[in-house]
CSV table of C-alpha atoms in Angstrom, one decimal:
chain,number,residue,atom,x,y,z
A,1038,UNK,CA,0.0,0.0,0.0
A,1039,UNK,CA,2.6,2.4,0.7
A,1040,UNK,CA,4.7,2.6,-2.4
A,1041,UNK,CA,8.7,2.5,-2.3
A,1042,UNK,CA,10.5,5.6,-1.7
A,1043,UNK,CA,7.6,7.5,-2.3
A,1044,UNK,CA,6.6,5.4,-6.1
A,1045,UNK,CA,3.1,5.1,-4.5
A,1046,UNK,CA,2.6,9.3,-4.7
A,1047,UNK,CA,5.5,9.9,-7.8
A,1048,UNK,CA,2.6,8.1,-9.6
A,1049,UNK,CA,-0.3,9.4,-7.8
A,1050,UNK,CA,1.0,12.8,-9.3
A,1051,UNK,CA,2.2,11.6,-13.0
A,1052,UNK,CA,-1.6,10.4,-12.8
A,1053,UNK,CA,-3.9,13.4,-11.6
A,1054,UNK,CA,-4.4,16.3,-13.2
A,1055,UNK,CA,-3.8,18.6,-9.9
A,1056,UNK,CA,-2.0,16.9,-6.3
A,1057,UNK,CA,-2.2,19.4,-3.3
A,1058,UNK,CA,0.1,18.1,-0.7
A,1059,UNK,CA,-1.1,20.5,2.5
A,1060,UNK,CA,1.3,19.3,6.0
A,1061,UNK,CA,2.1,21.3,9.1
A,1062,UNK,CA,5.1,19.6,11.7
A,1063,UNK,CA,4.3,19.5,15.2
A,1064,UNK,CA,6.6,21.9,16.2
A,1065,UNK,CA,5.5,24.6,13.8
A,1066,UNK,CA,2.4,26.0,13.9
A,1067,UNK,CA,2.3,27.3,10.2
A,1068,UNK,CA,0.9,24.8,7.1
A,1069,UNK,CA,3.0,24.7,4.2
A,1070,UNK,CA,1.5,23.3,0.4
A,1071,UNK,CA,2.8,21.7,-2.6
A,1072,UNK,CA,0.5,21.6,-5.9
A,1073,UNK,CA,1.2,19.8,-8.9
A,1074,UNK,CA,-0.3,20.6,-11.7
A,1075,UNK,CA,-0.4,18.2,-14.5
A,1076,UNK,CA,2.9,16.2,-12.8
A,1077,UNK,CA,5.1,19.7,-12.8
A,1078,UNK,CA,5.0,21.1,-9.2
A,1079,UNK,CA,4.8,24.7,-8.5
A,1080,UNK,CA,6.5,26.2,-5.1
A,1081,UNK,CA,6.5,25.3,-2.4
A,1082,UNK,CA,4.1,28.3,-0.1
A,1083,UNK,CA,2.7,28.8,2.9
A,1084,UNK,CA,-1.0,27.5,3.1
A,1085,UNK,CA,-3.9,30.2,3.4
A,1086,UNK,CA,-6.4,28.0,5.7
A,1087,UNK,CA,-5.1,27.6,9.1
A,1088,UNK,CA,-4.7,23.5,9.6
A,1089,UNK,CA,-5.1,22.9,13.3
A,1090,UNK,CA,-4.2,19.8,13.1
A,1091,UNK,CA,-0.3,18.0,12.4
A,1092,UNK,CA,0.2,16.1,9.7
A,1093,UNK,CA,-0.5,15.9,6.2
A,1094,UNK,CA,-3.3,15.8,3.4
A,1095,UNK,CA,-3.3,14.8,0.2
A,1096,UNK,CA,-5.7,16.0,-2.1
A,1097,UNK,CA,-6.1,14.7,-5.8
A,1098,UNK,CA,-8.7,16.0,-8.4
A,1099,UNK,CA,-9.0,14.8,-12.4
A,1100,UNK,CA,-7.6,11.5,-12.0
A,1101,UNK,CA,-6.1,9.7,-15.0
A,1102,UNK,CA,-6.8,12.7,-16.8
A,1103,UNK,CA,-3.9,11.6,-19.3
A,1104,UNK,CA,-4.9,8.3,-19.7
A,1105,UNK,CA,-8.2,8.4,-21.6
A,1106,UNK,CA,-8.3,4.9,-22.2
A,1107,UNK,CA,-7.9,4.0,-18.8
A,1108,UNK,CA,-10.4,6.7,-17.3
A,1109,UNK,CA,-12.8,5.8,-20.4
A,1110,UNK,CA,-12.8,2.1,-19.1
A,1111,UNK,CA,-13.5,3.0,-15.5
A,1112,UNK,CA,-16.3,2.3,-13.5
A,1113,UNK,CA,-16.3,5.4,-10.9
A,1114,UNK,CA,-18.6,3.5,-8.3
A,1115,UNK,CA,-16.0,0.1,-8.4
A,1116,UNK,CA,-12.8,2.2,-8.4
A,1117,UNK,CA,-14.6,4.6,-5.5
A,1118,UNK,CA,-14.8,1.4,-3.7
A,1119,UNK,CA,-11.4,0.0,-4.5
A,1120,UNK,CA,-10.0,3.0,-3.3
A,1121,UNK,CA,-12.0,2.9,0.0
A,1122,UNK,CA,-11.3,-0.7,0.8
A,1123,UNK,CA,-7.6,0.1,0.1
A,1124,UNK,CA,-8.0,2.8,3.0
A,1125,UNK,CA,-9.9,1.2,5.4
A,1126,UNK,CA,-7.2,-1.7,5.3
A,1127,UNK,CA,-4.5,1.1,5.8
A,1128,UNK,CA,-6.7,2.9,8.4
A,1129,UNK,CA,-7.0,-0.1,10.6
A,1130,UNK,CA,-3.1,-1.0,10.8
A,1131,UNK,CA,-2.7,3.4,11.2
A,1132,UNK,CA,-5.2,3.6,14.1
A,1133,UNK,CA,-3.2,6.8,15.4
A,1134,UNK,CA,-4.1,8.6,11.8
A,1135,UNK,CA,-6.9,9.6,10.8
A,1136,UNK,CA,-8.2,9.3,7.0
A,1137,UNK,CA,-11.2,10.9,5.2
A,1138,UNK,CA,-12.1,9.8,1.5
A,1139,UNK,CA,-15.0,12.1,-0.1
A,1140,UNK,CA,-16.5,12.1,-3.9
A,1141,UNK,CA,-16.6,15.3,-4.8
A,1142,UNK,CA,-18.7,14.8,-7.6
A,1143,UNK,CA,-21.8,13.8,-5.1
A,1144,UNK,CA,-19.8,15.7,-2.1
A,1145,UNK,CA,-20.3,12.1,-0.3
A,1146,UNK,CA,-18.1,11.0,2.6
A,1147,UNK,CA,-17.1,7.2,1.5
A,1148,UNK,CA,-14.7,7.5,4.3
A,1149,UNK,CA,-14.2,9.3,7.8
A,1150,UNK,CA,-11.7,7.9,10.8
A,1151,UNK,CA,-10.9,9.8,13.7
A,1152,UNK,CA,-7.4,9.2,15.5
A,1153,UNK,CA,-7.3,6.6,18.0
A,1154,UNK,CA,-4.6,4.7,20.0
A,1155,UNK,CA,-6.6,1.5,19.8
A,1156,UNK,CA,-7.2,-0.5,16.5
A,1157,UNK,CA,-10.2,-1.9,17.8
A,1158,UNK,CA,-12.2,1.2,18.6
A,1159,UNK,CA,-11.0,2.3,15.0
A,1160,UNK,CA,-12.5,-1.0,13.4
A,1161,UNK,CA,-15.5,0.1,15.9
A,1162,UNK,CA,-15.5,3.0,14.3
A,1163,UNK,CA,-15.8,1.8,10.9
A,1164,UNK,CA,-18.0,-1.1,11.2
A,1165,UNK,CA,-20.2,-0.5,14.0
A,1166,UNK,CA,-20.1,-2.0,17.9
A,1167,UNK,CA,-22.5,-4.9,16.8
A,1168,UNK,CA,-19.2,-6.4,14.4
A,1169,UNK,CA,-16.9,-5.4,17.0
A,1170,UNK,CA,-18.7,-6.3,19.8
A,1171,UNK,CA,-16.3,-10.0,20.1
A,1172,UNK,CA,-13.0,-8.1,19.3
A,1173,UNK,CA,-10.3,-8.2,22.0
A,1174,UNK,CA,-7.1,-7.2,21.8
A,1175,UNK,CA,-4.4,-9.8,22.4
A,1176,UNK,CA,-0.4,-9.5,23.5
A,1177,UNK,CA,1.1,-12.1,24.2
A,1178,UNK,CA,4.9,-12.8,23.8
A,1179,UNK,CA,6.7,-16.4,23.9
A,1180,UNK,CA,10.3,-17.8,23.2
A,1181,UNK,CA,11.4,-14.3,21.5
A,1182,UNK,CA,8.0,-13.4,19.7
A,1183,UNK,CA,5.4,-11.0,20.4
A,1184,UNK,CA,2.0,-10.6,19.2
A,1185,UNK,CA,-0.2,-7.5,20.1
């Protein structure tokens, strides 16, 4: 899921038609933005909405714009869920980030986590306390191995 030295988002941005890359470090309380457009990235500024929050977002619109085979072939509703799946998988082994996956063509949320420090009250939060209701974490460590 995550790429190699950063493959995963080299072709995330050879793909899209515009990448915004919008991150603020823990220790600074100022955002700073990258935007690609069409793969050639612009400079690097200081971000005009005020991000509360540390960390990073990565926001991709047009994608496979230069592909128009590929994006002529594609089902939006399978690849919406592809792409959800993908992050819920990611989400539940990251419960300390939180992910948000939205259609902006219908404006619907396919995808909100909050940050946790427990993976099961993440998959709570994803698939609902009946599902999760027999879930217990385990840790338990033997001849040299650990499992939590």
């Amino acid at each position: 899921y995550h790429g190699y030295r950063g493959e995963a988002l080299a072709s995330i941005i050879a793909t899209c038609g515009i990448v915004k890359l919008c991150t603020r470090h823990c220790l600074s309380s100022t955002a700073y933005c990258k935007i690609f457009h069409h793969g050639h990235g612009l400079e690097v500024c200081v971000s005009t909405t005020n991000r509360a929050s540390v960390g990073t977002t990565v926001t991709i619109h047009d994608i496979f714009y230069n592909l128009p085979v590929r994006k002529k072939t594609i089902n939006e509703h399978q690849e919406c869920d592809k792409v959800r799946r993908v992050l819920i998988g990611v989400s539940l082994i990251h419960p300390y980030v939180s992910f948000s996956l939205r259609n902006n063509q219908t404006t619907e949320c396919l995808l909100q986590t909050k940050k946790t420090d427990s993976i099961i009250r993440n998959f709570t939060h994803i698939f609902g306390t009946q599902i999760a209701e027999g879930l217990h974490e385990v840790s338990i460590s033997h001849s040299g191995f650990k499992l939590s």
